[in-house]
PDB file of C-alpha atoms in Angstrom:
ATOM      1  CA  MET A  24      29.697  25.409 -23.999  1.00  0.00           C
ATOM      2  CA  THR A  25      26.695  22.320 -23.715  1.00  0.00           C
ATOM      3  CA  ASP A  26      25.166  21.368 -27.331  1.00  0.00           C
ATOM      4  CA  ALA A  27      20.793  21.148 -27.099  1.00  0.00           C
ATOM      5  CA  HIS A  28      21.006  17.346 -26.808  1.00  0.00           C
ATOM      6  CA  THR A  29      23.794  17.282 -23.726  1.00  0.00           C
ATOM      7  CA  ALA A  30      21.602  19.994 -21.860  1.00  0.00           C
ATOM      8  CA  ARG A  31      18.002  18.245 -22.552  1.00  0.00           C
ATOM      9  CA  THR A  32      19.206  14.609 -21.820  1.00  0.00           C
ATOM     10  CA  ILE A  33      20.824  16.677 -18.024  1.00  0.00           C
ATOM     11  CA  VAL A  34      16.888  18.644 -17.817  1.00  0.00           C
ATOM     12  CA  GLY A  35      15.789  15.102 -18.389  1.00  0.00           C
ATOM     13  CA  ILE A  36      17.362  13.272 -15.652  1.00  0.00           C
ATOM     14  CA  ILE A  37      16.578  16.033 -13.062  1.00  0.00           C
ATOM     15  CA  GLY A  38      13.323  15.764 -14.317  1.00  0.00           C
ATOM     16  CA  ASN A  39      13.192  12.015 -13.929  1.00  0.00           C
ATOM     17  CA  VAL A  40      14.450  12.617 -10.068  1.00  0.00           C
ATOM     18  CA  ILE A  41      12.061  15.740  -9.672  1.00  0.00           C
ATOM     19  CA  SER A  42       9.296  13.050 -11.185  1.00  0.00           C
ATOM     20  CA  PHE A  43       9.914  10.389  -9.115  1.00  0.00           C
ATOM     21  CA  GLY A  44       9.751  12.600  -6.093  1.00  0.00           C
ATOM     22  CA  LEU A  45       6.265  13.482  -6.833  1.00  0.00           C
ATOM     23  CA  PHE A  46       5.300   9.773  -7.787  1.00  0.00           C
ATOM     24  CA  CYS A  47       6.922   8.628  -4.043  1.00  0.00           C
ATOM     25  CA  SER A  48       4.824  12.747  -2.319  1.00  0.00           C
ATOM     26  CA  PRO A  49       1.485  10.497  -1.897  1.00  0.00           C
ATOM     27  CA  ILE A  50       3.470   7.796   0.035  1.00  0.00           C
ATOM     28  CA  PRO A  51       3.424   9.861   3.879  1.00  0.00           C
ATOM     29  CA  THR A  52      -0.930  10.465   2.946  1.00  0.00           C
ATOM     30  CA  MET A  53      -0.454   6.447   1.906  1.00  0.00           C
ATOM     31  CA  ILE A  54       0.161   5.498   4.817  1.00  0.00           C
ATOM     32  CA  LYS A  55      -1.572   7.581   7.394  1.00  0.00           C
ATOM     33  CA  ILE A  56      -4.815   6.080   5.379  1.00  0.00           C
ATOM     34  CA  TRP A  57      -3.348   2.601   6.073  1.00  0.00           C
ATOM     35  CA  LYS A  58      -3.212   3.645   9.169  1.00  0.00           C
ATOM     36  CA  MET A  59      -6.358   5.138   9.917  1.00  0.00           C
ATOM     37  CA  LYS A  60      -7.860   1.732   7.877  1.00  0.00           C
ATOM     38  CA  SER A  61     -10.140   4.450   6.177  1.00  0.00           C
ATOM     39  CA  VAL A  62      -8.983   7.658   3.589  1.00  0.00           C
ATOM     40  CA  SER A  63     -10.830  10.383   5.667  1.00  0.00           C
ATOM     41  CA  GLU A  64     -11.580  13.607   3.535  1.00  0.00           C
ATOM     42  CA  PHE A  65      -8.676  12.695   1.470  1.00  0.00           C
ATOM     43  CA  LYS A  66      -9.566  12.468  -2.454  1.00  0.00           C
ATOM     44  CA  PRO A  67      -8.855   9.853  -5.184  1.00  0.00           C
ATOM     45  CA  ASP A  68      -8.690  12.914  -8.033  1.00  0.00           C
ATOM     46  CA  PRO A  69      -5.299  13.884  -7.957  1.00  0.00           C
ATOM     47  CA  TYR A  70      -4.210  10.098  -7.999  1.00  0.00           C
ATOM     48  CA  LEU A  71      -6.564   9.743 -10.800  1.00  0.00           C
ATOM     49  CA  ALA A  72      -5.382  12.905 -12.790  1.00  0.00           C
ATOM     50  CA  THR A  73      -1.578  11.070 -12.387  1.00  0.00           C
ATOM     51  CA  VAL A  74      -2.426   7.721 -13.778  1.00  0.00           C
ATOM     52  CA  LEU A  75      -4.078   9.149 -16.764  1.00  0.00           C
ATOM     53  CA  ASN A  76      -1.430  11.330 -16.944  1.00  0.00           C
ATOM     54  CA  CYS A  77       1.260   8.852 -16.971  1.00  0.00           C
ATOM     55  CA  MET A  78      -0.666   6.554 -19.253  1.00  0.00           C
ATOM     56  CA  MET A  79      -0.818   9.197 -21.965  1.00  0.00           C
ATOM     57  CA  TRP A  80       3.257  10.295 -21.946  1.00  0.00           C
ATOM     58  CA  SER A  81       3.711   6.413 -21.043  1.00  0.00           C
ATOM     59  CA  PHE A  82       2.091   6.429 -24.478  1.00  0.00           C
ATOM     60  CA  TYR A  83       3.445   9.246 -26.092  1.00  0.00           C
ATOM     61  CA  GLY A  84       7.371   8.125 -25.523  1.00  0.00           C
ATOM     62  CA  LEU A  85       7.188   5.312 -27.316  1.00  0.00           C
ATOM     63  CA  PRO A  86       9.944   4.212 -29.951  1.00  0.00           C
ATOM     64  CA  PHE A  87       7.455   3.999 -32.717  1.00  0.00           C
ATOM     65  CA  VAL A  88       4.947   7.423 -31.683  1.00  0.00           C
ATOM     66  CA  HIS A  89       8.113   9.979 -30.596  1.00  0.00           C
ATOM     67  CA  PRO A  90      11.561   8.574 -30.534  1.00  0.00           C
ATOM     68  CA  ASP A  91      14.405   9.659 -28.538  1.00  0.00           C
ATOM     69  CA  SER A  92      11.936   9.904 -25.492  1.00  0.00           C
ATOM     70  CA  LEU A  93      13.645   7.119 -23.464  1.00  0.00           C
ATOM     71  CA  LEU A  94      13.526   9.369 -20.410  1.00  0.00           C
ATOM     72  CA  VAL A  95       9.642  10.310 -20.479  1.00  0.00           C
ATOM     73  CA  ILE A  96       8.930   6.458 -20.903  1.00  0.00           C
ATOM     74  CA  THR A  97      11.576   4.872 -18.158  1.00  0.00           C
ATOM     75  CA  ILE A  98      10.038   7.753 -15.185  1.00  0.00           C
ATOM     76  CA  ASN A  99       5.936   7.922 -16.249  1.00  0.00           C
ATOM     77  CA  GLY A 100       6.148   3.285 -16.622  1.00  0.00           C
ATOM     78  CA  THR A 101       7.951   4.157 -13.051  1.00  0.00           C
ATOM     79  CA  GLY A 102       5.252   6.778 -12.155  1.00  0.00           C
ATOM     80  CA  LEU A 103       2.136   4.782 -13.876  1.00  0.00           C
ATOM     81  CA  PHE A 104       2.361   1.149 -11.593  1.00  0.00           C
ATOM     82  CA  MET A 105       3.073   3.761  -8.381  1.00  0.00           C
ATOM     83  CA  GLU A 106       0.090   5.593  -8.984  1.00  0.00           C
ATOM     84  CA  LEU A 107      -1.813   2.499  -9.464  1.00  0.00           C
ATOM     85  CA  PHE A 108      -1.404   1.739  -6.373  1.00  0.00           C
ATOM     86  CA  TYR A 109      -1.633   5.014  -4.542  1.00  0.00           C
ATOM     87  CA  VAL A 110      -5.518   3.902  -6.024  1.00  0.00           C
ATOM     88  CA  THR A 111      -5.978   0.324  -5.047  1.00  0.00           C
ATOM     89  CA  ILE A 112      -5.072   1.146  -1.840  1.00  0.00           C
ATOM     90  CA  PHE A 113      -7.274   4.621  -1.689  1.00  0.00           C
ATOM     91  CA  PHE A 114      -9.970   2.531  -2.777  1.00  0.00           C
ATOM     92  CA  ILE A 115      -9.613  -0.227  -0.668  1.00  0.00           C
ATOM     93  CA  PHE A 116     -10.665   1.970   2.257  1.00  0.00           C
ATOM     94  CA  ALA A 117     -12.607   4.435   0.484  1.00  0.00           C
ATOM     95  CA  THR A 118     -16.420   4.442   2.041  1.00  0.00           C
ATOM     96  CA  SER A 119     -18.048   7.509   0.623  1.00  0.00           C
ATOM     97  CA  ALA A 120     -17.411   9.553  -1.408  1.00  0.00           C
ATOM     98  CA  ILE A 121     -16.805  12.699   0.872  1.00  0.00           C
ATOM     99  CA  ARG A 122     -15.514  15.860  -0.797  1.00  0.00           C
ATOM    100  CA  ARG A 123     -13.989  18.820   1.062  1.00  0.00           C
ATOM    101  CA  LEU A 124     -13.306  22.161  -1.035  1.00  0.00           C
ATOM    102  CA  VAL A 125     -10.530  23.921  -0.312  1.00  0.00           C
ATOM    103  CA  ILE A 126     -11.279  27.657  -0.184  1.00  0.00           C
ATOM    104  CA  LYS A 127     -15.379  27.000   0.625  1.00  0.00           C
ATOM    105  CA  THR A 128     -13.386  24.828   3.538  1.00  0.00           C
ATOM    106  CA  LYS A 129     -10.383  27.867   3.510  1.00  0.00           C
ATOM    107  CA  SER A 130      -8.407  24.825   5.480  1.00  0.00           C
ATOM    108  CA  VAL A 131      -6.116  22.886   3.833  1.00  0.00           C
ATOM    109  CA  LYS A 132      -6.077  19.969   6.148  1.00  0.00           C
ATOM    110  CA  TYR A 133      -6.463  16.858   3.390  1.00  0.00           C
ATOM    111  CA  MET A 134      -4.474  18.661   0.386  1.00  0.00           C
ATOM    112  CA  PRO A 135      -1.212  17.319   0.916  1.00  0.00           C
ATOM    113  CA  PHE A 136       1.738  20.429   0.251  1.00  0.00           C
ATOM    114  CA  PHE A 137       4.505  17.704  -1.569  1.00  0.00           C
ATOM    115  CA  LEU A 138       2.782  16.672  -4.196  1.00  0.00           C
ATOM    116  CA  SER A 139       1.650  20.910  -4.911  1.00  0.00           C
ATOM    117  CA  LEU A 140       5.270  21.286  -4.877  1.00  0.00           C
ATOM    118  CA  ALA A 141       6.266  18.200  -6.785  1.00  0.00           C
ATOM    119  CA  SER A 142       2.931  19.530  -9.456  1.00  0.00           C
ATOM    120  CA  PHE A 143       4.891  22.292  -9.767  1.00  0.00           C
ATOM    121  CA  MET A 144       8.376  21.820  -9.423  1.00  0.00           C
ATOM    122  CA  ASN A 145       8.168  18.199 -12.030  1.00  0.00           C
ATOM    123  CA  GLY A 146       5.910  20.979 -14.404  1.00  0.00           C
ATOM    124  CA  VAL A 147       8.253  23.409 -15.054  1.00  0.00           C
ATOM    125  CA  VAL A 148      11.786  21.310 -14.813  1.00  0.00           C
ATOM    126  CA  TRP A 149       9.494  19.683 -18.159  1.00  0.00           C
ATOM    127  CA  VAL A 150       8.904  23.348 -19.511  1.00  0.00           C
ATOM    128  CA  ILE A 151      12.597  23.738 -19.763  1.00  0.00           C
ATOM    129  CA  TYR A 152      13.286  19.872 -21.388  1.00  0.00           C
ATOM    130  CA  ALA A 153      10.869  20.938 -23.709  1.00  0.00           C
ATOM    131  CA  CYS A 154      11.760  24.819 -24.477  1.00  0.00           C
ATOM    132  CA  LEU A 155      15.988  23.182 -25.496  1.00  0.00           C
ATOM    133  CA  LYS A 156      14.682  21.039 -28.582  1.00  0.00           C
ATOM    134  CA  PHE A 157      11.273  22.936 -28.478  1.00  0.00           C
ATOM    135  CA  ASP A 158       8.506  19.974 -28.040  1.00  0.00           C
ATOM    136  CA  PRO A 159       5.218  21.244 -28.173  1.00  0.00           C
ATOM    137  CA  TYR A 160       3.776  17.751 -27.169  1.00  0.00           C
ATOM    138  CA  ILE A 161       5.291  18.370 -23.647  1.00  0.00           C
ATOM    139  CA  LEU A 162       5.728  22.027 -23.465  1.00  0.00           C
ATOM    140  CA  ILE A 163       1.674  22.963 -23.532  1.00  0.00           C
ATOM    141  CA  PRO A 164       0.261  20.268 -20.674  1.00  0.00           C
ATOM    142  CA  ASN A 165       3.828  21.125 -18.374  1.00  0.00           C
ATOM    143  CA  GLY A 166       2.983  24.344 -18.851  1.00  0.00           C
ATOM    144  CA  LEU A 167      -0.291  24.141 -17.394  1.00  0.00           C
ATOM    145  CA  GLY A 168       0.747  21.338 -14.959  1.00  0.00           C
ATOM    146  CA  SER A 169       2.907  24.285 -13.546  1.00  0.00           C
ATOM    147  CA  LEU A 170       0.226  26.776 -13.473  1.00  0.00           C
ATOM    148  CA  SER A 171      -2.523  24.482 -11.704  1.00  0.00           C
ATOM    149  CA  GLY A 172       0.709  23.468  -9.178  1.00  0.00           C
ATOM    150  CA  LEU A 173       1.456  27.310  -8.732  1.00  0.00           C
ATOM    151  CA  ALA A 174      -2.506  27.942  -7.864  1.00  0.00           C
ATOM    152  CA  GLN A 175      -2.987  24.797  -5.468  1.00  0.00           C
ATOM    153  CA  LEU A 176       0.875  26.397  -3.545  1.00  0.00           C
ATOM    154  CA  ILE A 177      -0.462  29.296  -2.824  1.00  0.00           C
ATOM    155  CA  LEU A 178      -3.944  28.651  -2.076  1.00  0.00           C
ATOM    156  CA  TYR A 179      -2.583  26.355   0.548  1.00  0.00           C
ATOM    157  CA  ALA A 180       0.164  29.429   2.130  1.00  0.00           C
ATOM    158  CA  THR A 181      -3.822  31.941   1.966  1.00  0.00           C
ATOM    159  CA  TYR A 182      -4.780  28.771   4.208  1.00  0.00           C
ATOM    160  CA  TYR A 183      -2.941  27.628   5.829  1.00  0.00           C
ATOM    161  CA  ARG A 184      -2.905  29.481   9.522  1.00  0.00           C
ATOM    162  CA  THR A 185      -6.763  29.125   8.802  1.00  0.00           C
ATOM    163  CA  THR A 186      -6.520  25.676   8.692  1.00  0.00           C
ATOM    164  CA  ASN A 187      -7.934  23.481  11.707  1.00  0.00           C
ATOM    165  CA  TRP A 188      -4.592  20.974  12.311  1.00  0.00           C
ATOM    166  CA  ASN A 189      -6.217  19.585  15.595  1.00  0.00           C
ATOM    167  CA  ASP A 190      -7.268  15.936  14.515  1.00  0.00           C
ATOM    168  CA  GLU A 191      -9.048  15.716  17.928  1.00  0.00           C
ATOM    169  CA  ASP A 192     -11.969  18.194  16.934  1.00  0.00           C
ATOM    170  CA  GLY A 193     -12.844  16.641  13.848  1.00  0.00           C
ATOM    171  CA  ASP A 194     -13.344  13.725  15.022  1.00  0.00           C
ATOM    172  CA  LYS A 195     -15.174  14.157  18.506  1.00  0.00           C
ATOM    173  CA  GLU A 196     -17.054  16.353  16.652  1.00  0.00           C
ATOM    174  CA  LYS A 197     -18.230  13.962  13.729  1.00  0.00           C
ATOM    175  CA  ARG A 198     -18.772  11.697  17.417  1.00  0.00           C
ATOM    176  CA  PHE A 199     -21.252  14.229  18.267  1.00  0.00           C
ATOM    177  CA  THR A 200     -23.238  15.074  15.923  1.00  0.00           C
ATOM    178  CA  ASN A 201     -24.103  10.430  15.115  1.00  0.00           C
ATOM    179  CA  ALA A 202     -24.043  10.787  18.863  1.00  0.00           C
ATOM    180  CA  GLU A 203     -27.026  13.085  18.037  1.00  0.00           C
ATOM    181  CA  ILE A 204     -28.277  11.895  14.656  1.00  0.00           C
ATOM    182  CA  GLU A 205     -28.647   8.571  17.001  1.00  0.00           C
ATOM    183  CA  LEU A 206     -30.973  10.090  19.490  1.00  0.00           C
ATOM    184  CA  ASP A 207     -33.160  11.457  17.162  1.00  0.00           C
ATOM    185  CA  ARG A 208     -33.748   8.121  15.599  1.00  0.00           C
ATOM    186  CA  ALA A 209     -34.284   6.820  19.278  1.00  0.00           C
TER     187      ALA A 209
END
């Protein structure tokens, strides 16, 4: 039987791999934003929240704050740089503060599935990590993060079928709306 330290190290490594997946999950969204040269209706909130999250966990993992937290500081330091890059891309192509609510529109078109899935998996693994050597500072926020990720997955499952995935319809509608505005002004 393995001791708690070995089990915690193994779970921590698994947590780092899943966390890295979480930090890589916005890549398809960022590529889409880059190609469109617009953020469309994507929101910066998850990326800004992850920047703040990584900053706090990087501080927590410093040896003078919490010894023996190499796995915490390495992955969150990496995540911090990745998420800052995403935020930079987002703000380069942001034109206005457009909001689209999943529940109000009954659409998950601009809610990246892999970000929600990776958030849920990341939270669960770090909850397990925190339980192996009880650490409430890791347990509580990641428990809440797991619940948040689960809620996002439930929303995704609930509104997936009611989402209009056809990009052209939205673009045509916007063009007609803009044309109508132009005619009204003339």
